[in-house]
Amino acid sequence: MGQIIDGKAVSAAVKAEVAEETAKLREEKGLKVGLAVVIVGNNPASRVYVNNKKKACEAVGFQSFEYALDENTTQEQLLDLVNVLNRDDRVNGILVQLPLPKHIDEKAVINAISPDKDVDAFHPINVGKIMIGEYSFLPCTPAGVMRLIESTGTDITGKQCVVIGRSNIVGKPQAMLLLQKNGTVTICHSKTKNLKEVCLGADILVVAIGRANFVTGDMIKEGAVVIDVGMNRLDNGKLCGDVEFESAEKKASFITPVPGGVGPMTIAMLMKNTLTAAKQQAGIE
Ligand code: NAP
């Protein structure tokens, strides 16, 4: 029976580290840390995410600046706001909540955020830095996954790591981070032919597909570390991962639940990136 990785506890530990360092920066250097969160329109899920980010900012001692813009905001208006925030010294990190309304080009907005304040690590400069291993910010979800794997005491070096999913925000950066830790990495996607076979070879399996209960116990090697990034809302309203927990738990050595696994890590890593941004902008790091 696999041991459950407690994402809430690991996330709380990361936030406690951030809170301690933030308090120290304020006392010793008079430095305040600020995160600007921009939301456009009335997407209820986005609203929940933004509220959670605000609460997390308060908990770690950051100032948070919220900009809730109307659904009809033009791309030009949004870009103007991003430019204002780029120049605002109180703002160390800028997060534009995605998805944006259809009439706004997300890429143009991401590219307008100053890379020094791009705490989501979506800007092409920050994406490129991950490729060459010289990054300041890591994308929050893959960074959270790395922290969860670390919490199990697993040494990634030389391990067969399989990532299912190749999105720019999860799968691809996840694979790079595992590679940097000396894993032997395979990336799978919807065109992968022998998925079960590949999965059965994985010592570490990270699943980021977006399909409820897709990976079952018979696809998992005995003793594997299984990280489920998936967040799927079932018809009964329940949240469920991409891994069928019951059958997978019987094979894994460690496994993340959904909810309570990767989910809580994403915001914790966002707080960590914002602190890093503040230190860099102050010339401390
Ligand atoms: P995405 O952009 O939709 O990418 C999904 C990936 O899964 C694609 O690369 C796709 O392959 C692959 N895929 C789809 N069907 C497959 C199949 N049958 N076999 C193998 N691969 C398959 O999704 P994402 O943004 O990476 O998110 C993935 C999941 O993680 C979602 O459930 C999302 O809600 C969740 N998520 C959670 C957090 C968190 O904080 N916990 C953060 C981000 C995302 P192709 O490239 O070939 O289409």
CSV table of C-alpha atoms and ligand atoms in Angstrom, one decimal:
chain,number,residue,atom,x,y,z
A,1,MET,CA,0.0,0.0,0.0
A,2,GLY,CA,1.5,3.3,-1.0
A,3,GLN,CA,2.2,6.1,1.4
A,4,ILE,CA,0.1,9.2,0.8
A,5,ILE,CA,2.0,12.3,0.1
A,6,ASP,CA,0.4,15.1,2.0
A,7,GLY,CA,0.4,18.1,-0.3
A,8,LYS,CA,-1.3,20.3,2.3
A,9,ALA,CA,1.5,19.7,4.8
A,10,VAL,CA,4.3,20.2,2.3
A,11,SER,CA,2.6,23.4,1.0
A,12,ALA,CA,2.2,24.7,4.6
A,13,ALA,CA,5.9,24.1,5.1
A,14,VAL,CA,6.8,26.1,2.0
A,15,LYS,CA,4.5,28.9,3.0
A,16,ALA,CA,6.0,29.0,6.5
A,17,GLU,CA,9.5,29.3,5.0
A,18,VAL,CA,8.3,32.1,2.8
A,19,ALA,CA,6.5,33.9,5.7
A,20,GLU,CA,9.6,33.7,7.9
A,21,GLU,CA,11.9,35.1,5.2
A,22,THR,CA,9.4,37.8,4.3
A,23,ALA,CA,9.2,38.9,8.0
A,24,LYS,CA,13.0,38.9,8.2
A,25,LEU,CA,13.3,41.0,5.0
A,26,ARG,CA,10.9,43.6,6.4
A,27,GLU,CA,12.6,43.8,9.8
A,28,GLU,CA,16.2,43.8,8.6
A,29,LYS,CA,16.0,45.6,5.2
A,30,GLY,CA,12.6,47.4,5.4
A,31,LEU,CA,11.6,45.5,2.3
A,32,LYS,CA,7.9,44.7,1.6
A,33,VAL,CA,6.9,42.1,-0.9
A,34,GLY,CA,4.0,42.7,-3.3
A,35,LEU,CA,2.0,40.6,-5.8
A,36,ALA,CA,-0.4,42.0,-8.3
A,37,VAL,CA,-3.2,39.7,-9.5
A,38,VAL,CA,-5.2,40.7,-12.6
A,39,ILE,CA,-8.4,39.0,-13.4
A,40,VAL,CA,-10.5,39.8,-16.5
A,41,GLY,CA,-14.2,38.8,-16.6
A,42,ASN,CA,-16.4,36.6,-14.4
A,43,ASN,CA,-15.1,33.1,-14.8
A,44,PRO,CA,-16.1,31.5,-11.4
A,45,ALA,CA,-13.1,29.1,-11.3
A,46,SER,CA,-10.7,32.0,-11.9
A,47,ARG,CA,-12.4,34.0,-9.2
A,48,VAL,CA,-11.8,31.2,-6.7
A,49,TYR,CA,-8.2,30.9,-7.7
A,50,VAL,CA,-7.7,34.7,-7.4
A,51,ASN,CA,-9.3,34.7,-3.9
A,52,ASN,CA,-7.1,31.8,-2.8
A,53,LYS,CA,-4.0,33.7,-4.0
A,54,LYS,CA,-5.0,36.8,-2.1
A,55,LYS,CA,-5.5,34.8,1.0
A,56,ALA,CA,-2.1,33.1,0.6
A,57,CYS,CA,-0.5,36.6,0.2
A,58,GLU,CA,-2.0,37.7,3.5
A,59,ALA,CA,-0.9,34.5,5.2
A,60,VAL,CA,2.8,35.0,4.2
A,61,GLY,CA,2.8,38.7,4.8
A,62,PHE,CA,2.8,40.0,1.2
A,63,GLN,CA,0.9,43.0,0.0
A,64,SER,CA,-1.6,42.0,-2.7
A,65,PHE,CA,-3.0,44.3,-5.3
A,66,GLU,CA,-6.0,43.0,-7.1
A,67,TYR,CA,-7.2,44.4,-10.4
A,68,ALA,CA,-10.6,42.9,-11.4
A,69,LEU,CA,-11.4,44.1,-14.9
A,70,ASP,CA,-14.6,44.0,-16.8
A,71,GLU,CA,-15.2,41.2,-19.3
A,72,ASN,CA,-15.2,43.8,-22.1
A,73,THR,CA,-11.8,45.2,-21.3
A,74,THR,CA,-9.8,45.6,-24.5
A,75,GLN,CA,-6.4,44.0,-25.1
A,76,GLU,CA,-4.9,47.5,-25.2
A,77,GLN,CA,-6.4,48.4,-21.8
A,78,LEU,CA,-5.0,45.2,-20.3
A,79,LEU,CA,-1.6,45.8,-21.8
A,80,ASP,CA,-1.6,49.4,-20.5
A,81,LEU,CA,-2.3,48.0,-17.0
A,82,VAL,CA,0.5,45.4,-17.3
A,83,ASN,CA,2.9,48.2,-18.3
A,84,VAL,CA,1.9,50.3,-15.3
A,85,LEU,CA,2.5,47.3,-13.0
A,86,ASN,CA,5.9,46.6,-14.7
A,87,ARG,CA,6.9,50.1,-13.5
A,88,ASP,CA,5.3,50.0,-10.0
A,89,ASP,CA,8.0,49.4,-7.4
A,90,ARG,CA,5.5,48.1,-4.9
A,91,VAL,CA,4.7,45.2,-7.2
A,92,ASN,CA,7.4,42.5,-7.3
A,93,GLY,CA,5.3,39.9,-9.1
A,94,ILE,CA,2.5,40.1,-11.7
A,95,LEU,CA,0.1,37.4,-12.3
A,96,VAL,CA,-2.6,37.6,-15.0
A,97,GLN,CA,-5.1,34.9,-14.3
A,98,LEU,CA,-5.8,32.7,-17.3
A,99,PRO,CA,-7.9,32.0,-19.3
A,100,LEU,CA,-8.5,35.5,-20.7
A,101,PRO,CA,-11.7,36.3,-22.6
A,102,LYS,CA,-11.4,35.2,-26.3
A,103,HIS,CA,-10.9,38.7,-27.7
A,104,ILE,CA,-7.6,39.0,-25.9
A,105,ASP,CA,-4.4,37.4,-27.2
A,106,GLU,CA,-3.0,35.6,-24.1
A,107,LYS,CA,0.5,35.4,-25.7
A,108,ALA,CA,0.7,39.1,-26.2
A,109,VAL,CA,-0.2,39.7,-22.5
A,110,ILE,CA,2.2,37.1,-21.2
A,111,ASN,CA,5.0,38.6,-23.4
A,112,ALA,CA,4.2,42.1,-22.0
A,113,ILE,CA,4.9,41.1,-18.4
A,114,SER,CA,8.4,42.1,-17.4
A,115,PRO,CA,10.4,38.8,-17.1
A,116,ASP,CA,11.7,39.9,-13.7
A,117,LYS,CA,8.1,40.1,-12.4
A,118,ASP,CA,6.8,37.0,-14.3
A,119,VAL,CA,6.2,34.9,-11.2
A,120,ASP,CA,4.2,32.3,-13.2
A,121,ALA,CA,7.3,31.7,-15.4
A,122,PHE,CA,5.3,31.8,-18.6
A,123,HIS,CA,7.3,34.5,-20.4
A,124,PRO,CA,9.4,33.0,-23.3
A,125,ILE,CA,12.6,34.3,-21.6
A,126,ASN,CA,11.8,32.4,-18.4
A,127,VAL,CA,10.8,29.3,-20.4
A,128,GLY,CA,14.1,29.5,-22.2
A,129,LYS,CA,16.0,29.9,-19.0
A,130,ILE,CA,14.5,26.6,-17.7
A,131,MET,CA,15.9,24.9,-20.8
A,132,ILE,CA,19.4,26.1,-20.1
A,133,GLY,CA,19.1,25.5,-16.3
A,134,GLU,CA,19.7,29.2,-15.4
A,135,TYR,CA,16.3,30.1,-14.1
A,136,SER,CA,15.1,32.4,-11.4
A,137,PHE,CA,11.5,31.3,-11.4
A,138,LEU,CA,10.2,27.8,-12.0
A,139,PRO,CA,6.6,27.3,-13.2
A,140,CYS,CA,4.6,26.8,-10.1
A,141,THR,CA,2.9,23.4,-10.7
A,142,PRO,CA,6.0,21.5,-11.9
A,143,ALA,CA,8.1,23.1,-9.1
A,144,GLY,CA,5.5,22.0,-6.6
A,145,VAL,CA,5.7,18.4,-8.0
A,146,MET,CA,9.5,18.5,-7.5
A,147,ARG,CA,9.0,19.5,-3.9
A,148,LEU,CA,6.5,16.7,-3.3
A,149,ILE,CA,9.0,14.1,-4.8
A,150,GLU,CA,11.7,15.6,-2.6
A,151,SER,CA,9.5,15.2,0.4
A,152,THR,CA,9.4,11.4,-0.1
A,153,GLY,CA,13.2,11.2,0.1
A,154,THR,CA,13.4,9.7,-3.4
A,155,ASP,CA,16.7,10.4,-5.2
A,156,ILE,CA,15.8,11.2,-8.8
A,157,THR,CA,19.3,10.5,-10.2
A,158,GLY,CA,19.2,7.6,-12.7
A,159,LYS,CA,15.5,6.9,-12.1
A,160,GLN,CA,13.2,6.2,-15.0
A,161,CYS,CA,10.8,9.2,-15.0
A,162,VAL,CA,7.7,9.2,-17.2
A,163,VAL,CA,5.7,12.4,-17.6
A,164,ILE,CA,2.3,12.0,-19.3
A,165,GLY,CA,1.3,15.3,-20.9
A,166,ARG,CA,3.4,17.8,-22.9
A,167,SER,CA,1.6,21.1,-22.1
A,168,ASN,CA,3.8,24.2,-21.9
A,169,ILE,CA,2.7,24.9,-18.3
A,170,VAL,CA,3.0,21.4,-16.8
A,171,GLY,CA,4.3,18.5,-18.9
A,172,LYS,CA,7.3,20.1,-20.8
A,173,PRO,CA,8.7,22.1,-17.9
A,174,GLN,CA,8.2,19.0,-15.6
A,175,ALA,CA,10.3,16.9,-17.9
A,176,MET,CA,13.1,19.5,-17.9
A,177,LEU,CA,13.1,19.7,-14.1
A,178,LEU,CA,13.3,15.9,-13.7
A,179,LEU,CA,16.1,15.9,-16.3
A,180,GLN,CA,18.0,18.5,-14.4
A,181,LYS,CA,17.8,16.2,-11.4
A,182,ASN,CA,19.4,13.5,-13.5
A,183,GLY,CA,16.3,11.5,-14.2
A,184,THR,CA,16.1,9.5,-17.4
A,185,VAL,CA,13.0,11.1,-18.8
A,186,THR,CA,10.3,10.0,-21.2
A,187,ILE,CA,7.5,12.3,-22.2
A,188,CYS,CA,4.2,10.8,-23.3
A,189,HIS,CA,1.2,12.4,-25.0
A,190,SER,CA,-2.0,11.5,-26.9
A,191,LYS,CA,-0.1,10.0,-29.8
A,192,THR,CA,2.1,7.7,-27.7
A,193,LYS,CA,1.5,4.2,-28.9
A,194,ASN,CA,2.6,1.9,-26.0
A,195,LEU,CA,1.6,4.0,-23.1
A,196,LYS,CA,0.9,1.2,-20.6
A,197,GLU,CA,4.3,-0.4,-21.4
A,198,VAL,CA,6.1,2.9,-21.0
A,199,CYS,CA,4.3,3.6,-17.7
A,200,LEU,CA,5.2,0.2,-16.4
A,201,GLY,CA,8.9,1.1,-16.7
A,202,ALA,CA,8.5,4.3,-14.6
A,203,ASP,CA,10.1,4.6,-11.2
A,204,ILE,CA,8.6,8.1,-11.0
A,205,LEU,CA,5.3,8.7,-12.9
A,206,VAL,CA,3.9,12.2,-13.2
A,207,VAL,CA,0.5,12.4,-14.8
A,208,ALA,CA,-0.9,15.7,-16.3
A,209,ILE,CA,-3.5,14.8,-18.8
A,210,GLY,CA,-6.9,16.2,-17.7
A,211,ARG,CA,-8.9,12.9,-17.9
A,212,ALA,CA,-10.5,11.5,-14.8
A,213,ASN,CA,-9.1,8.1,-13.5
A,214,PHE,CA,-7.1,7.6,-16.8
A,215,VAL,CA,-4.1,5.8,-15.3
A,216,THR,CA,-5.0,2.6,-13.5
A,217,GLY,CA,-3.1,0.3,-11.1
A,218,ASP,CA,-2.2,-2.1,-13.9
A,219,MET,CA,-0.1,0.6,-15.6
A,220,ILE,CA,2.0,1.2,-12.5
A,221,LYS,CA,5.3,-0.5,-11.6
A,222,GLU,CA,5.4,-1.9,-8.1
A,223,GLY,CA,7.0,0.7,-5.8
A,224,ALA,CA,6.7,3.7,-8.2
A,225,VAL,CA,6.3,7.2,-7.0
A,226,VAL,CA,3.0,8.5,-8.5
A,227,ILE,CA,2.2,12.2,-8.8
A,228,ASP,CA,-1.2,13.1,-10.0
A,229,VAL,CA,-1.5,16.6,-11.4
A,230,GLY,CA,-4.9,16.2,-12.9
A,231,MET,CA,-7.9,18.1,-11.6
A,232,ASN,CA,-11.2,16.9,-13.1
A,233,ARG,CA,-14.6,17.9,-11.9
A,234,LEU,CA,-17.0,14.9,-12.0
A,235,ASP,CA,-20.8,15.2,-12.7
A,236,ASN,CA,-21.4,14.8,-9.0
A,237,GLY,CA,-19.3,17.9,-8.4
A,238,LYS,CA,-16.4,15.9,-6.8
A,239,LEU,CA,-12.8,16.7,-7.8
A,240,CYS,CA,-10.9,13.8,-9.1
A,241,GLY,CA,-7.4,13.2,-10.5
A,242,ASP,CA,-6.0,11.6,-13.7
A,243,VAL,CA,-5.0,8.5,-11.7
A,244,GLU,CA,-7.4,5.9,-10.4
A,245,PHE,CA,-6.4,6.3,-6.8
A,246,GLU,CA,-7.7,3.0,-5.3
A,247,SER,CA,-5.9,0.7,-7.8
A,248,ALA,CA,-2.8,2.9,-8.1
A,249,GLU,CA,-2.3,3.1,-4.3
A,250,LYS,CA,-1.9,-0.7,-4.2
A,251,LYS,CA,1.2,-0.5,-6.5
A,252,ALA,CA,2.8,2.8,-5.6
A,253,SER,CA,5.3,3.4,-2.9
A,254,PHE,CA,4.2,7.0,-2.6
A,255,ILE,CA,1.2,8.6,-4.2
A,256,THR,CA,-0.5,12.0,-4.2
A,257,PRO,CA,-4.3,12.3,-3.6
A,258,VAL,CA,-6.7,14.6,-5.4
A,259,PRO,CA,-7.6,16.9,-3.8
A,260,GLY,CA,-4.8,17.5,-1.3
A,261,GLY,CA,-1.8,16.6,-3.4
A,262,VAL,CA,-0.3,18.8,-6.2
A,263,GLY,CA,-3.2,21.4,-6.0
A,264,PRO,CA,-2.0,23.1,-2.7
A,265,MET,CA,1.6,23.3,-3.9
A,266,THR,CA,0.9,25.6,-6.9
A,267,ILE,CA,0.0,28.6,-4.7
A,268,ALA,CA,2.9,27.9,-2.3
A,269,MET,CA,5.4,27.9,-5.2
A,270,LEU,CA,3.8,31.2,-6.5
A,271,MET,CA,4.5,32.8,-3.1
A,272,LYS,CA,8.1,31.5,-3.3
A,273,ASN,CA,8.6,32.9,-6.7
A,274,THR,CA,7.2,36.3,-5.6
A,275,LEU,CA,9.7,36.4,-2.7
A,276,THR,CA,12.5,35.5,-5.1
A,277,ALA,CA,11.4,38.3,-7.4
A,278,ALA,CA,11.4,40.8,-4.5
A,279,LYS,CA,14.9,39.8,-3.4
A,280,GLN,CA,16.3,40.0,-7.0
A,281,GLN,CA,14.7,43.4,-7.6
A,282,ALA,CA,16.3,44.6,-4.3
A,283,GLY,CA,19.7,43.2,-5.4
A,284,ILE,CA,19.7,40.7,-2.5
A,285,GLU,CA,19.8,37.6,-4.6
B,1,NAP,P1,-3.4,20.2,-21.4
B,1,NAP,O1,-2.8,21.5,-21.9
B,1,NAP,O2,-4.8,19.9,-21.9
B,1,NAP,O3,-2.5,19.0,-21.8
B,1,NAP,C1,-2.9,17.7,-21.6
B,1,NAP,C2,-1.8,16.8,-22.1
B,1,NAP,O4,-2.3,15.4,-22.0
B,1,NAP,C3,-1.5,17.0,-23.6
B,1,NAP,O5,-0.1,17.0,-23.8
B,1,NAP,C4,-2.2,15.7,-24.3
B,1,NAP,O6,-1.4,15.2,-25.4
B,1,NAP,C5,-2.1,14.7,-23.2
B,1,NAP,N1,-3.1,13.7,-23.3
B,1,NAP,C6,-4.4,13.9,-23.6
B,1,NAP,N2,-5.0,12.7,-23.7
B,1,NAP,C7,-4.1,11.7,-23.6
B,1,NAP,C8,-4.0,10.3,-23.7
B,1,NAP,N3,-5.2,9.6,-24.0
B,1,NAP,N4,-2.9,9.7,-23.5
B,1,NAP,C9,-1.7,10.4,-23.3
B,1,NAP,N5,-1.7,11.7,-23.2
B,1,NAP,C10,-2.8,12.4,-23.3
B,1,NAP,O7,-3.5,20.1,-19.8
B,1,NAP,P2,-2.5,20.8,-18.7
B,1,NAP,O8,-2.8,22.3,-18.6
B,1,NAP,O9,-1.2,20.3,-18.8
B,1,NAP,O10,-3.2,20.1,-17.4
B,1,NAP,C11,-3.3,18.7,-17.2
B,1,NAP,C12,-4.1,18.4,-16.0
B,1,NAP,O11,-3.5,19.0,-14.9
B,1,NAP,C13,-5.6,19.0,-16.0
B,1,NAP,O12,-6.4,18.2,-15.3
B,1,NAP,C14,-5.4,20.3,-15.2
B,1,NAP,O13,-6.6,20.7,-14.6
B,1,NAP,C15,-4.4,19.9,-14.2
B,1,NAP,N6,-3.6,21.0,-13.7
B,1,NAP,C16,-3.5,21.1,-12.3
B,1,NAP,C17,-2.8,22.1,-11.7
B,1,NAP,C18,-2.7,22.1,-10.2
B,1,NAP,O14,-2.4,23.2,-9.7
B,1,NAP,N7,-2.9,21.0,-9.6
B,1,NAP,C19,-2.2,23.0,-12.5
B,1,NAP,C20,-2.2,22.9,-13.9
B,1,NAP,C21,-3.0,21.9,-14.5
B,1,NAP,P3,-1.3,16.0,-26.8
B,1,NAP,O15,-0.3,17.1,-26.6
B,1,NAP,O16,-0.9,15.0,-27.8
B,1,NAP,O17,-2.7,16.6,-27.1
